[in-house]
Structure formats: C-alpha cells, structure tokens
Amino acid sequence: MKIFIETLGCPKNFNDSEGIGGICEEAGMTVSQSPCDADVIIVNTCGFINDAKTESIDTIFSMARLIEERMENEPSADKPLLIVSGCLSERYGRELSEEIPEADIFMGVNDYERLPEIIAEKKRLYRSPAPGCFREFSARKMADNPYSATLRIAEGCNNRCAYCVIPQIRGGYRSRPMEDIIREAEHMAGEGTRELILIAQDLTEYGRDIYGSLMLPQLLRRLCAIGGKDPDKGFRWIRLMYCYEDKITDELIEVMASEERICRYIDIPLQHISDNVLKSMRRRSTSSGIKDTVMRLRKAMPDIHIRTTFITGFPGETEDDFDRLYDFAGEFRFERLGVFAYSREEGTPAGDREDQIPENIRAERADSIMRMQVDISREVNEGKTGKVFEVLVDGIDEEGAYVGRTMYDAPEIDNTVIFKSDNEHRPGDFVNVQVLDAFDYDLVGVEVKKGR
C-alpha cells in the first residue's frame, strides 16, 4: 500500500508528517512522492488563521478532484482513500466530516500512532484528547539527505494568548524528557543532519513542567556537545524557533553567545509593543521588557538577526497603539519581520470582543509596516555586500546557480543566497560565499576559498 502526504503550515506540521511516514512504513506501507499512484492520500492541514484554513480546504478539494480524475481514467481500480489530518481537522473535524463528503476520514493531531488501524477501519471521524505528557512517535521518516531537520522538544502551549487557538488544538504544554531529545539528536547527527532546528510552540518554556525550572540553556549545552570538538561530527548549526520574550533569560543569552554552533538567530513572536494591546492580547511581555530583551541580545551578539512577527488591527487597537508599533519597527529595525493583519478566530477571547477593527484597516496597517520593512531588509542586506559568509547549500535554481542560506536565515522562511561556483556541491554542503549584490530579500555572490 502506498501513501502520499501533503503537508501544510508550520515546521511542526512537517515534523508530524515525518512521524506519519515513519509509522506507516513500520506497518509495511510505502511513502510515495506523488498522489497519482497512492492508495491513501493524507492532507495534513493547518488551521491557525483564516488564510491557512482556506489553503487547507482548497488542498482537500484539489486532492478530491485528482482522485475523481483517476477513477474516470481507471474505473475498475480501487478508489484511493482521502484522509484529512492536522490542526484544521482537530478543530473542525465534526463539521468538516458533514460538509466535505469527498474526504473519507478526518482525524486530529493525537491519533497518528493509530493511523494503520484507522486506514483499516475506515471510520469517518477520529479525535482523541491530548495526552497528559509528551508522546513520542514510534518512528520517523526523514529525507534521504536530512542535512537540515527539525527536532521537537515539546508539544502544546500554556500561554493562552487571547487570539490563539493552539492550546485548544494541541493541548497544554508538555516537555519532552531531555534524554529522549538527546538520543534522537545523536541519531540525527549520525544520519548527517548538519542544521538542527529546535521547534515547539514555545521553546523557552521547556522543562518547567517536568523539571521545575526553565531548562533550555542546559539542553542547548548538551546538544552543542554532540560530536565533541570535531567540526565534521555533531551539528554545524543549531537554530532556535518560537521563543517567548519574557522567558529569554540572561543564562539563555549567555549560552547562545558562547556556543559557536548556535546560530546568531532567534525567532521571537513579539506581536505588538503597545502595553494596552499586549495586555488585551494576554501577553506576559511589556513594552519596556521587549525593548530590554532586544537590546540585551544585540549587546551580547552584535551580529544576531532577530525574526519577529507583529499583529495589526487587534480588537481595540487605536491609532496611537498602531503608531507606537510602527515607530518601534522603524527604531529597532528587525532583520527579519513578518506582519499579519489580525484574524478573528471563533472560540477565542479576542474573537468574542465587540470592538473589532474593520478588515481593510487591519490590512492597511500591516501593509504600511511591511512597506517600511522592505527598505530595512534591503539596507540590512546591502550592509553584507563585499563580505564573506558561510552558506549552507539547499539546491540549484532554474538557471543553474546554487541556492543556499546563511546562519541568519531559516529554511522556507527567510532570505536566500544565490551564488556561482566552479565546484560541484550537493545540498548540505557548507561553502564560503562573497556577497556581490543585495536585494530586498536575497543576496547574490560567488564562492571563494576559505580565509579570503
């Protein structure tokens, strides 16, 4: 039996899909790279905001049409099974099962280990409650060349932000035992992973529930020690995604600054700078705390690139609140910034508020900050012209040039480096590239010898 997995959404969903693939292979199935020859098609959905929901539903119908076309061409063949999994299915499984008859099975995020059984049973709906502790996948299917890969250190979230449904979908925060993390990390290093991307709904909360204190710094030290001092063993880059500002301690900053394997990069979803809005959002951060944390990070690591996200048009956001956010973006000049117009989500405290901002104003406010950010991004990139950076090769573009990233760029999210080379490279190679030109979100360069 062949299965095909279409994954939408964030890196955590892709990590789930690797678990799905491994579980199915352990059960004797084969993971296909195309839906055209699959016996089972799984759409692993995202349901975080309205745009993600729309994309997920469009993909479900696209796969349903593909199945219909296959049956028209091969009427005697067995009809492939269409399964919808992931966050959208966890949140709206019952409603979707009634409204989308084209799909055969809807399952949530807590039933992946049962997938072989679910395929055999073919019941309509599967949704189990979140477990009380971190649940390991029994298997994981990674890429043939897993040079860049994610490592999940926790599941769920306790932050309960007023606009967010993740705790409803994923449950409360559950840290993964450190020894289990290290065991998987050692295996990944042995399989050739050079860039390790740590993921969780909140990395900085790691350890509090099972160890009684925030343990991310201690975990990072142990991950950095894998492979010893041999540069060809262990991880070359360790990247931190989804850190909450109020838990970025001096100890964490010291570890980041002192361990050369940790990328000078951190993803901190700040969301706003107005204390009024932050309080309404139920964020624990304050304006002064956010500014202090950013300055502490930049003082300890002057070259650090901070990725953050803002939300504009949150209910009750005044013109003054927005002006504070706009001015903050211009003053602190984040190297990587995304801005989202507020998405009203049913079942959230923010979604129930009556002081909603008109959708066009939400979008205009987001666009105005992003127009400024384009200039900031270009100026940051122009500052790299003439310098040499270590670049991780990701592939080759249509014109035959190599495409890669610096340590300042997460895959599929941030900037790319396009460069020429007289040498042959494969994804996962590290090369030195001199930047010759800079654009809004890309760098162009040429490979140079080490030490140039």
CSV table of C-alpha atoms in Angstrom, one decimal:
chain,number,residue,atom,x,y,z
A,1,MET,CA,0.0,0.0,0.0
A,2,LYS,CA,1.3,3.4,-1.0
A,3,ILE,CA,0.6,6.6,0.9
A,4,PHE,CA,1.1,10.2,-0.1
A,5,ILE,CA,1.3,13.0,2.5
A,6,GLU,CA,0.6,16.7,1.6
A,7,THR,CA,1.7,18.9,4.4
A,8,LEU,CA,0.6,22.5,5.0
A,9,GLY,CA,1.5,25.0,7.7
A,10,CYS,CA,4.5,25.4,10.0
A,11,PRO,CA,7.6,23.2,10.6
A,12,LYS,CA,5.8,21.5,13.5
A,13,ASN,CA,3.3,20.1,11.0
A,14,PHE,CA,6.1,18.8,8.7
A,15,ASN,CA,7.6,17.1,11.8
A,16,ASP,CA,4.2,15.4,12.3
A,17,SER,CA,4.2,14.3,8.7
A,18,GLU,CA,7.6,12.7,9.2
A,19,GLY,CA,6.1,10.8,12.1
A,20,ILE,CA,3.1,9.7,9.9
A,21,GLY,CA,5.5,8.5,7.3
A,22,GLY,CA,7.6,6.5,9.8
A,23,ILE,CA,4.6,4.9,11.4
A,24,CYS,CA,3.1,3.9,8.1
A,25,GLU,CA,6.4,2.4,6.9
A,26,GLU,CA,6.7,0.4,10.1
A,27,ALA,CA,3.3,-1.0,9.3
A,28,GLY,CA,4.5,-2.2,5.9
A,29,MET,CA,3.4,0.7,3.7
A,30,THR,CA,5.4,2.8,1.3
A,31,VAL,CA,5.6,6.6,1.3
A,32,SER,CA,5.0,7.8,-2.3
A,33,GLN,CA,6.3,11.1,-3.6
A,34,SER,CA,3.2,11.6,-5.8
A,35,PRO,CA,-0.6,11.4,-5.1
A,36,CYS,CA,-1.1,10.0,-8.6
A,37,ASP,CA,-0.1,6.4,-7.6
A,38,ALA,CA,-1.1,6.5,-3.9
A,39,ASP,CA,-3.6,4.2,-2.3
A,40,VAL,CA,-4.0,6.6,0.6
A,41,ILE,CA,-3.7,10.4,0.3
A,42,ILE,CA,-3.3,12.3,3.5
A,43,VAL,CA,-3.7,16.1,3.7
A,44,ASN,CA,-2.0,17.3,6.9
A,45,THR,CA,-3.8,20.6,7.4
A,46,CYS,CA,-3.1,23.9,9.2
A,47,GLY,CA,-6.0,25.8,11.0
A,48,PHE,CA,-4.3,28.6,12.7
A,49,ILE,CA,-5.7,31.6,10.8
A,50,ASN,CA,-8.3,32.2,8.1
A,51,ASP,CA,-5.8,32.1,5.2
A,52,ALA,CA,-4.4,28.8,6.4
A,53,LYS,CA,-7.9,27.4,6.7
A,54,THR,CA,-8.7,28.4,3.2
A,55,GLU,CA,-5.5,26.9,1.8
A,56,SER,CA,-6.2,23.6,3.7
A,57,ILE,CA,-9.7,23.4,2.3
A,58,ASP,CA,-8.6,24.2,-1.2
A,59,THR,CA,-6.0,21.5,-1.0
A,60,ILE,CA,-8.5,18.9,0.2
A,61,PHE,CA,-10.8,19.7,-2.8
A,62,SER,CA,-7.8,19.6,-5.1
A,63,MET,CA,-6.9,16.1,-3.9
A,64,ALA,CA,-10.5,15.0,-4.2
A,65,ARG,CA,-10.6,16.2,-7.8
A,66,LEU,CA,-7.4,14.3,-8.6
A,67,ILE,CA,-9.0,11.1,-7.2
A,68,GLU,CA,-12.1,11.7,-9.3
A,69,GLU,CA,-10.0,12.1,-12.4
A,70,ARG,CA,-8.1,8.9,-11.6
A,71,MET,CA,-11.3,7.0,-11.2
A,72,GLU,CA,-12.6,8.3,-14.5
A,73,ASN,CA,-9.4,7.1,-16.2
A,74,GLU,CA,-9.3,3.8,-14.4
A,75,PRO,CA,-12.9,3.0,-13.4
A,76,SER,CA,-12.0,-0.6,-12.4
A,77,ALA,CA,-9.3,0.5,-10.0
A,78,ASP,CA,-9.8,0.7,-6.2
A,79,LYS,CA,-10.6,4.3,-5.2
A,80,PRO,CA,-7.8,5.9,-3.1
A,81,LEU,CA,-8.6,6.8,0.4
A,82,LEU,CA,-8.6,10.6,1.2
A,83,ILE,CA,-7.7,11.4,4.9
A,84,VAL,CA,-7.7,14.8,6.4
A,85,SER,CA,-5.4,15.2,9.5
A,86,GLY,CA,-3.8,18.0,11.4
A,87,CYS,CA,-4.9,21.2,13.1
A,88,LEU,CA,-7.9,22.1,10.9
A,89,SER,CA,-9.3,18.5,11.3
A,90,GLU,CA,-8.6,18.6,15.1
A,91,ARG,CA,-10.5,21.8,15.4
A,92,TYR,CA,-13.4,21.3,13.0
A,93,GLY,CA,-13.4,17.6,12.4
A,94,ARG,CA,-17.1,17.0,13.0
A,95,GLU,CA,-18.2,20.0,10.9
A,96,LEU,CA,-15.9,19.1,8.1
A,97,SER,CA,-17.0,15.5,8.1
A,98,GLU,CA,-20.5,16.7,7.4
A,99,GLU,CA,-19.6,19.4,4.9
A,100,ILE,CA,-16.9,17.6,2.8
A,101,PRO,CA,-18.2,14.2,1.8
A,102,GLU,CA,-15.4,14.0,-0.8
A,103,ALA,CA,-13.0,13.1,2.1
A,104,ASP,CA,-13.2,9.7,3.7
A,105,ILE,CA,-11.7,10.2,7.1
A,106,PHE,CA,-11.0,13.1,9.4
A,107,MET,CA,-8.5,12.7,12.3
A,108,GLY,CA,-6.9,15.1,14.8
A,109,VAL,CA,-3.4,15.6,16.0
A,110,ASN,CA,-3.4,12.9,18.7
A,111,ASP,CA,-4.1,9.8,16.7
A,112,TYR,CA,-1.2,9.4,14.4
A,113,GLU,CA,0.1,6.2,16.1
A,114,ARG,CA,-3.3,4.7,15.3
A,115,LEU,CA,-3.1,5.5,11.5
A,116,PRO,CA,-2.6,2.0,10.2
A,117,GLU,CA,-5.6,0.9,12.3
A,118,ILE,CA,-7.6,3.9,11.1
A,119,ILE,CA,-6.9,3.1,7.5
A,120,ALA,CA,-8.1,-0.4,8.1
A,121,GLU,CA,-11.2,0.6,10.0
A,122,LYS,CA,-12.3,3.4,7.6
A,123,LYS,CA,-14.5,5.1,10.2
A,124,ARG,CA,-15.4,8.7,9.5
A,125,LEU,CA,-14.0,10.6,12.4
A,126,TYR,CA,-11.2,10.1,14.9
A,127,ARG,CA,-10.3,12.7,17.6
A,128,SER,CA,-8.7,11.8,20.9
A,129,PRO,CA,-7.9,14.2,23.7
A,130,ALA,CA,-4.4,15.4,24.2
A,131,PRO,CA,-2.2,13.1,26.4
A,132,GLY,CA,-1.0,14.3,29.8
A,133,CYS,CA,2.6,14.1,28.9
A,134,PHE,CA,4.8,14.3,25.8
A,135,ARG,CA,4.1,11.4,23.4
A,136,GLU,CA,6.9,10.1,21.3
A,137,PHE,CA,6.4,9.0,17.7
A,138,SER,CA,7.3,5.3,17.4
A,139,ALA,CA,9.0,6.0,14.1
A,140,ARG,CA,10.0,8.9,11.9
A,141,LYS,CA,10.7,9.0,8.2
A,142,MET,CA,13.2,11.7,7.3
A,143,ALA,CA,14.5,12.8,4.0
A,144,ASP,CA,17.2,10.7,2.2
A,145,ASN,CA,19.6,13.6,2.9
A,146,PRO,CA,18.5,15.1,6.2
A,147,TYR,CA,21.1,17.8,6.3
A,148,SER,CA,18.6,20.3,7.7
A,149,ALA,CA,15.9,18.8,10.1
A,150,THR,CA,13.6,19.8,12.9
A,151,LEU,CA,13.7,18.4,16.4
A,152,ARG,CA,10.6,18.8,18.6
A,153,ILE,CA,11.3,19.4,22.2
A,154,ALA,CA,7.8,19.9,23.5
A,155,GLU,CA,4.1,19.9,22.5
A,156,GLY,CA,1.2,22.1,23.3
A,157,CYS,CA,1.1,25.6,24.9
A,158,ASN,CA,0.2,27.2,28.2
A,159,ASN,CA,0.4,30.8,27.1
A,160,ARG,CA,-3.3,31.2,26.3
A,161,CYS,CA,-3.0,34.3,24.2
A,162,ALA,CA,-6.4,35.9,23.6
A,163,TYR,CA,-6.2,35.5,19.8
A,164,CYS,CA,-4.8,32.0,19.6
A,165,VAL,CA,-6.5,28.5,19.4
A,166,ILE,CA,-3.3,26.4,19.6
A,167,PRO,CA,-4.0,25.4,23.3
A,168,GLN,CA,-7.4,24.2,22.2
A,169,ILE,CA,-5.9,22.2,19.3
A,170,ARG,CA,-2.7,20.9,20.8
A,171,GLY,CA,-3.4,20.9,24.5
A,172,GLY,CA,-1.3,22.2,27.4
A,173,TYR,CA,2.4,22.4,27.4
A,174,ARG,CA,4.3,19.0,27.6
A,175,SER,CA,8.1,19.0,27.7
A,176,ARG,CA,9.9,16.1,26.1
A,177,PRO,CA,12.3,14.3,28.5
A,178,MET,CA,15.8,15.6,27.9
A,179,GLU,CA,17.4,12.1,27.5
A,180,ASP,CA,14.9,11.3,24.7
A,181,ILE,CA,15.8,14.6,22.9
A,182,ILE,CA,19.5,13.9,23.2
A,183,ARG,CA,19.0,10.3,22.0
A,184,GLU,CA,17.2,11.4,18.8
A,185,ALA,CA,19.6,14.3,18.3
A,186,GLU,CA,22.6,11.9,18.4
A,187,HIS,CA,20.8,9.7,15.8
A,188,MET,CA,20.1,12.6,13.6
A,189,ALA,CA,23.8,13.8,13.8
A,190,GLY,CA,24.8,10.2,12.8
A,191,GLU,CA,22.5,10.3,9.8
A,192,GLY,CA,24.1,13.5,8.5
A,193,THR,CA,22.0,16.3,9.9
A,194,ARG,CA,24.1,19.5,10.0
A,195,GLU,CA,21.4,22.1,10.7
A,196,LEU,CA,19.3,21.2,13.7
A,197,ILE,CA,16.1,23.3,14.1
A,198,LEU,CA,14.6,23.2,17.5
A,199,ILE,CA,10.8,23.5,17.4
A,200,ALA,CA,7.9,23.8,19.9
A,201,GLN,CA,5.0,26.1,20.4
A,202,ASP,CA,7.3,27.8,23.0
A,203,LEU,CA,10.9,26.7,23.2
A,204,THR,CA,11.7,28.9,26.2
A,205,GLU,CA,9.1,27.2,28.4
A,206,TYR,CA,11.0,23.9,28.0
A,207,GLY,CA,11.4,21.9,31.2
A,208,ARG,CA,9.3,23.8,33.6
A,209,ASP,CA,6.6,21.2,33.8
A,210,ILE,CA,8.8,18.1,34.3
A,211,TYR,CA,12.0,19.6,35.9
A,212,GLY,CA,10.6,22.6,37.8
A,213,SER,CA,12.6,25.2,36.0
A,214,LEU,CA,13.4,26.5,32.5
A,215,MET,CA,15.9,24.1,31.1
A,216,LEU,CA,16.5,25.3,27.5
A,217,PRO,CA,20.0,26.6,28.3
A,218,GLN,CA,21.1,23.2,29.7
A,219,LEU,CA,19.5,21.4,26.8
A,220,LEU,CA,21.4,23.6,24.3
A,221,ARG,CA,24.7,22.9,26.0
A,222,ARG,CA,24.2,19.2,25.7
A,223,LEU,CA,23.1,19.5,22.0
A,224,CYS,CA,26.2,21.5,21.3
A,225,ALA,CA,28.4,18.8,22.9
A,226,ILE,CA,27.2,16.1,20.5
A,227,GLY,CA,30.2,15.1,18.3
A,228,GLY,CA,32.7,16.7,20.6
A,229,LYS,CA,35.0,19.3,19.0
A,230,ASP,CA,35.2,17.6,15.6
A,231,PRO,CA,33.6,20.0,13.1
A,232,ASP,CA,32.6,17.1,10.9
A,233,LYS,CA,30.6,15.5,13.7
A,234,GLY,CA,27.6,16.8,15.6
A,235,PHE,CA,25.8,19.8,14.3
A,236,ARG,CA,27.2,22.8,12.5
A,237,TRP,CA,24.2,25.0,13.2
A,238,ILE,CA,21.5,24.8,15.9
A,239,ARG,CA,18.6,27.1,15.3
A,240,LEU,CA,16.0,28.4,17.8
A,241,MET,CA,12.4,28.9,16.6
A,242,TYR,CA,9.4,30.2,18.6
A,243,CYS,CA,10.9,31.8,21.7
A,244,TYR,CA,8.8,34.0,24.1
A,245,GLU,CA,10.4,37.2,25.1
A,246,ASP,CA,9.5,37.1,28.8
A,247,LYS,CA,11.5,33.8,29.2
A,248,ILE,CA,14.7,34.8,27.4
A,249,THR,CA,16.9,34.8,30.4
A,250,ASP,CA,20.4,36.1,30.8
A,251,GLU,CA,21.5,32.5,31.1
A,252,LEU,CA,20.0,31.7,27.7
A,253,ILE,CA,21.6,34.7,26.1
A,254,GLU,CA,25.0,33.7,27.6
A,255,VAL,CA,24.7,30.2,26.2
A,256,MET,CA,23.7,31.5,22.7
A,257,ALA,CA,26.7,33.9,22.7
A,258,SER,CA,29.2,31.4,24.0
A,259,GLU,CA,28.3,28.3,21.9
A,260,GLU,CA,29.6,28.7,18.3
A,261,ARG,CA,27.2,26.0,17.0
A,262,ILE,CA,24.2,28.1,17.9
A,263,CYS,CA,23.1,30.3,15.1
A,264,ARG,CA,23.1,34.0,15.7
A,265,TYR,CA,19.4,33.9,15.0
A,266,ILE,CA,16.3,33.8,17.1
A,267,ASP,CA,12.6,33.8,16.4
A,268,ILE,CA,10.6,35.8,18.9
A,269,PRO,CA,6.9,36.4,18.0
A,270,LEU,CA,6.5,39.8,19.8
A,271,GLN,CA,3.1,40.6,18.2
A,272,HIS,CA,2.9,44.2,19.5
A,273,ILE,CA,4.7,46.9,21.5
A,274,SER,CA,1.8,48.9,23.0
A,275,ASP,CA,1.2,47.9,26.6
A,276,ASN,CA,-2.5,48.4,26.1
A,277,VAL,CA,-2.6,45.9,23.2
A,278,LEU,CA,-0.2,43.5,24.8
A,279,LYS,CA,-2.4,43.3,27.9
A,280,SER,CA,-5.5,42.8,25.8
A,281,MET,CA,-3.7,40.0,23.9
A,282,ARG,CA,-2.9,38.4,27.3
A,283,ARG,CA,0.8,38.5,26.5
A,284,ARG,CA,3.1,38.5,29.5
A,285,SER,CA,5.5,40.9,27.8
A,286,THR,CA,5.6,44.6,28.3
A,287,SER,CA,6.9,47.4,26.1
A,288,SER,CA,9.9,48.1,28.3
A,289,GLY,CA,10.7,44.3,28.7
A,290,ILE,CA,10.6,43.8,25.0
A,291,LYS,CA,13.0,46.6,24.3
A,292,ASP,CA,15.3,45.5,27.1
A,293,THR,CA,15.4,41.9,25.8
A,294,VAL,CA,16.2,43.0,22.2
A,295,MET,CA,19.0,45.3,23.4
A,296,ARG,CA,20.4,42.5,25.7
A,297,LEU,CA,20.5,40.1,22.7
A,298,ARG,CA,22.2,42.6,20.4
A,299,LYS,CA,24.7,43.6,23.1
A,300,ALA,CA,25.7,40.0,23.7
A,301,MET,CA,25.7,39.2,19.9
A,302,PRO,CA,26.1,42.3,17.8
A,303,ASP,CA,25.5,40.3,14.6
A,304,ILE,CA,22.4,38.5,15.7
A,305,HIS,CA,19.4,38.5,13.4
A,306,ILE,CA,16.1,38.6,15.2
A,307,ARG,CA,13.0,37.4,13.4
A,308,THR,CA,9.7,38.5,14.8
A,309,THR,CA,6.1,38.9,13.9
A,310,PHE,CA,3.5,41.7,14.5
A,311,ILE,CA,-0.3,41.6,14.5
A,312,THR,CA,-2.1,44.7,13.4
A,313,GLY,CA,-5.7,45.6,13.9
A,314,PHE,CA,-6.2,43.6,17.1
A,315,PRO,CA,-9.6,44.4,18.7
A,316,GLY,CA,-9.4,47.8,20.4
A,317,GLU,CA,-6.1,48.8,18.7
A,318,THR,CA,-6.2,52.6,18.5
A,319,GLU,CA,-4.3,54.8,16.0
A,320,ASP,CA,-1.9,55.7,18.9
A,321,ASP,CA,-1.3,52.0,19.6
A,322,PHE,CA,-0.5,51.4,15.9
A,323,ASP,CA,1.7,54.4,15.7
A,324,ARG,CA,3.7,53.0,18.6
A,325,LEU,CA,4.1,49.7,16.8
A,326,TYR,CA,5.1,51.5,13.5
A,327,ASP,CA,7.7,53.6,15.3
A,328,PHE,CA,9.0,50.6,17.1
A,329,ALA,CA,9.6,48.8,13.9
A,330,GLY,CA,11.4,51.8,12.4
A,331,GLU,CA,13.6,52.3,15.5
A,332,PHE,CA,14.6,48.7,16.2
A,333,ARG,CA,14.9,47.7,12.6
A,334,PHE,CA,14.4,44.0,12.9
A,335,GLU,CA,16.5,42.0,10.4
A,336,ARG,CA,13.5,39.6,9.8
A,337,LEU,CA,9.9,40.8,10.2
A,338,GLY,CA,6.5,39.5,9.2
A,339,VAL,CA,3.3,41.4,9.8
A,340,PHE,CA,-0.1,39.8,9.9
A,341,ALA,CA,-3.5,41.5,9.9
A,342,TYR,CA,-5.5,40.2,12.8
A,343,SER,CA,-7.5,37.1,12.0
A,344,ARG,CA,-10.7,36.8,14.0
A,345,GLU,CA,-11.0,33.3,15.4
A,346,GLU,CA,-14.2,31.9,16.9
A,347,GLY,CA,-13.8,30.4,20.3
A,348,THR,CA,-11.1,32.9,21.4
A,349,PRO,CA,-11.5,35.8,23.9
A,350,ALA,CA,-10.4,38.2,21.2
A,351,GLY,CA,-12.9,36.8,18.7
A,352,ASP,CA,-15.7,37.5,21.1
A,353,ARG,CA,-14.9,41.1,21.5
A,354,GLU,CA,-17.2,43.7,20.0
A,355,ASP,CA,-14.5,46.3,19.3
A,356,GLN,CA,-13.3,44.6,16.1
A,357,ILE,CA,-11.2,46.7,13.7
A,358,PRO,CA,-12.6,46.8,10.1
A,359,GLU,CA,-10.7,44.3,8.0
A,360,ASN,CA,-9.5,46.9,5.5
A,361,ILE,CA,-7.9,48.9,8.3
A,362,ARG,CA,-6.2,45.8,9.7
A,363,ALA,CA,-4.7,45.1,6.2
A,364,GLU,CA,-3.7,48.8,5.6
A,365,ARG,CA,-1.8,48.9,8.9
A,366,ALA,CA,0.0,45.6,8.1
A,367,ASP,CA,0.9,46.8,4.6
A,368,SER,CA,2.3,50.1,5.9
A,369,ILE,CA,4.8,48.4,8.2
A,370,MET,CA,5.8,45.9,5.6
A,371,ARG,CA,6.5,48.7,3.1
A,372,MET,CA,8.9,50.1,5.6
A,373,GLN,CA,10.3,46.7,6.3
A,374,VAL,CA,11.2,46.1,2.7
A,375,ASP,CA,13.5,49.1,2.8
A,376,ILE,CA,15.0,48.0,6.2
A,377,SER,CA,15.6,44.5,4.8
A,378,ARG,CA,17.3,45.8,1.7
A,379,GLU,CA,19.5,48.1,3.7
A,380,VAL,CA,20.5,45.2,6.1
A,381,ASN,CA,21.4,43.1,3.0
A,382,GLU,CA,23.3,45.9,1.4
A,383,GLY,CA,25.5,46.0,4.5
A,384,LYS,CA,26.6,42.5,3.7
A,385,THR,CA,28.0,43.5,0.3
A,386,GLY,CA,31.6,42.6,-0.1
A,387,LYS,CA,31.7,40.4,3.0
A,388,VAL,CA,32.2,36.6,3.1
A,389,PHE,CA,29.6,34.3,4.7
A,390,GLU,CA,29.4,30.6,5.4
A,391,VAL,CA,26.5,29.4,3.3
A,392,LEU,CA,24.6,26.1,3.6
A,393,VAL,CA,23.7,24.8,0.1
A,394,ASP,CA,20.0,24.0,-0.4
A,395,GLY,CA,19.9,23.3,-4.1
A,396,ILE,CA,20.2,24.7,-7.6
A,397,ASP,CA,17.9,27.2,-9.3
A,398,GLU,CA,16.5,27.0,-12.8
A,399,GLU,CA,19.4,29.0,-14.2
A,400,GLY,CA,22.0,26.6,-12.7
A,401,ALA,CA,23.1,28.8,-9.9
A,402,TYR,CA,23.4,27.4,-6.4
A,403,VAL,CA,20.8,28.5,-3.7
A,404,GLY,CA,21.6,28.5,-0.1
A,405,ARG,CA,21.3,30.3,3.3
A,406,THR,CA,23.5,31.9,5.9
A,407,MET,CA,23.1,31.1,9.6
A,408,TYR,CA,20.8,34.2,9.7
A,409,ASP,CA,18.1,32.5,7.6
A,410,ALA,CA,15.7,29.7,8.4
A,411,PRO,CA,14.6,27.4,5.6
A,412,GLU,CA,11.4,28.3,3.7
A,413,ILE,CA,11.0,31.4,5.8
A,414,ASP,CA,13.9,33.9,5.4
A,415,ASN,CA,16.3,35.1,2.8
A,416,THR,CA,18.4,33.1,0.3
A,417,VAL,CA,21.9,33.4,-1.1
A,418,ILE,CA,22.2,32.8,-4.9
A,419,PHE,CA,25.8,32.1,-5.9
A,420,LYS,CA,28.0,30.8,-8.6
A,421,SER,CA,30.8,28.3,-8.1
A,422,ASP,CA,33.2,26.3,-10.2
A,423,ASN,CA,32.9,23.4,-7.8
A,424,GLU,CA,30.2,20.8,-7.6
A,425,HIS,CA,28.1,20.8,-4.5
A,426,ARG,CA,25.2,18.9,-3.0
A,427,PRO,CA,22.5,20.0,-0.5
A,428,GLY,CA,24.1,20.1,2.9
A,429,ASP,CA,27.5,21.4,1.9
A,430,PHE,CA,28.9,24.4,3.6
A,431,VAL,CA,30.8,26.9,1.3
A,432,ASN,CA,32.2,30.4,1.7
A,433,VAL,CA,30.4,33.0,-0.4
A,434,GLN,CA,31.4,36.6,-1.0
A,435,VAL,CA,28.4,38.8,-1.5
A,436,LEU,CA,28.5,40.8,-4.7
A,437,ASP,CA,25.0,42.3,-4.8
A,438,ALA,CA,22.0,42.7,-2.5
A,439,PHE,CA,18.2,42.9,-3.0
A,440,ASP,CA,15.2,43.2,-0.8
A,441,TYR,CA,15.3,39.6,0.4
A,442,ASP,CA,18.1,37.9,-1.4
A,443,LEU,CA,21.9,38.1,-1.7
A,444,VAL,CA,23.9,37.3,-4.8
A,445,GLY,CA,27.6,36.2,-4.7
A,446,VAL,CA,30.3,33.8,-5.7
A,447,GLU,CA,32.1,31.0,-3.9
A,448,VAL,CA,35.6,31.9,-2.6
A,449,LYS,CA,38.3,29.9,-0.9
A,450,LYS,CA,38.2,29.7,2.9
A,451,GLY,CA,40.1,32.5,4.6
A,452,ARG,CA,39.6,35.1,1.8
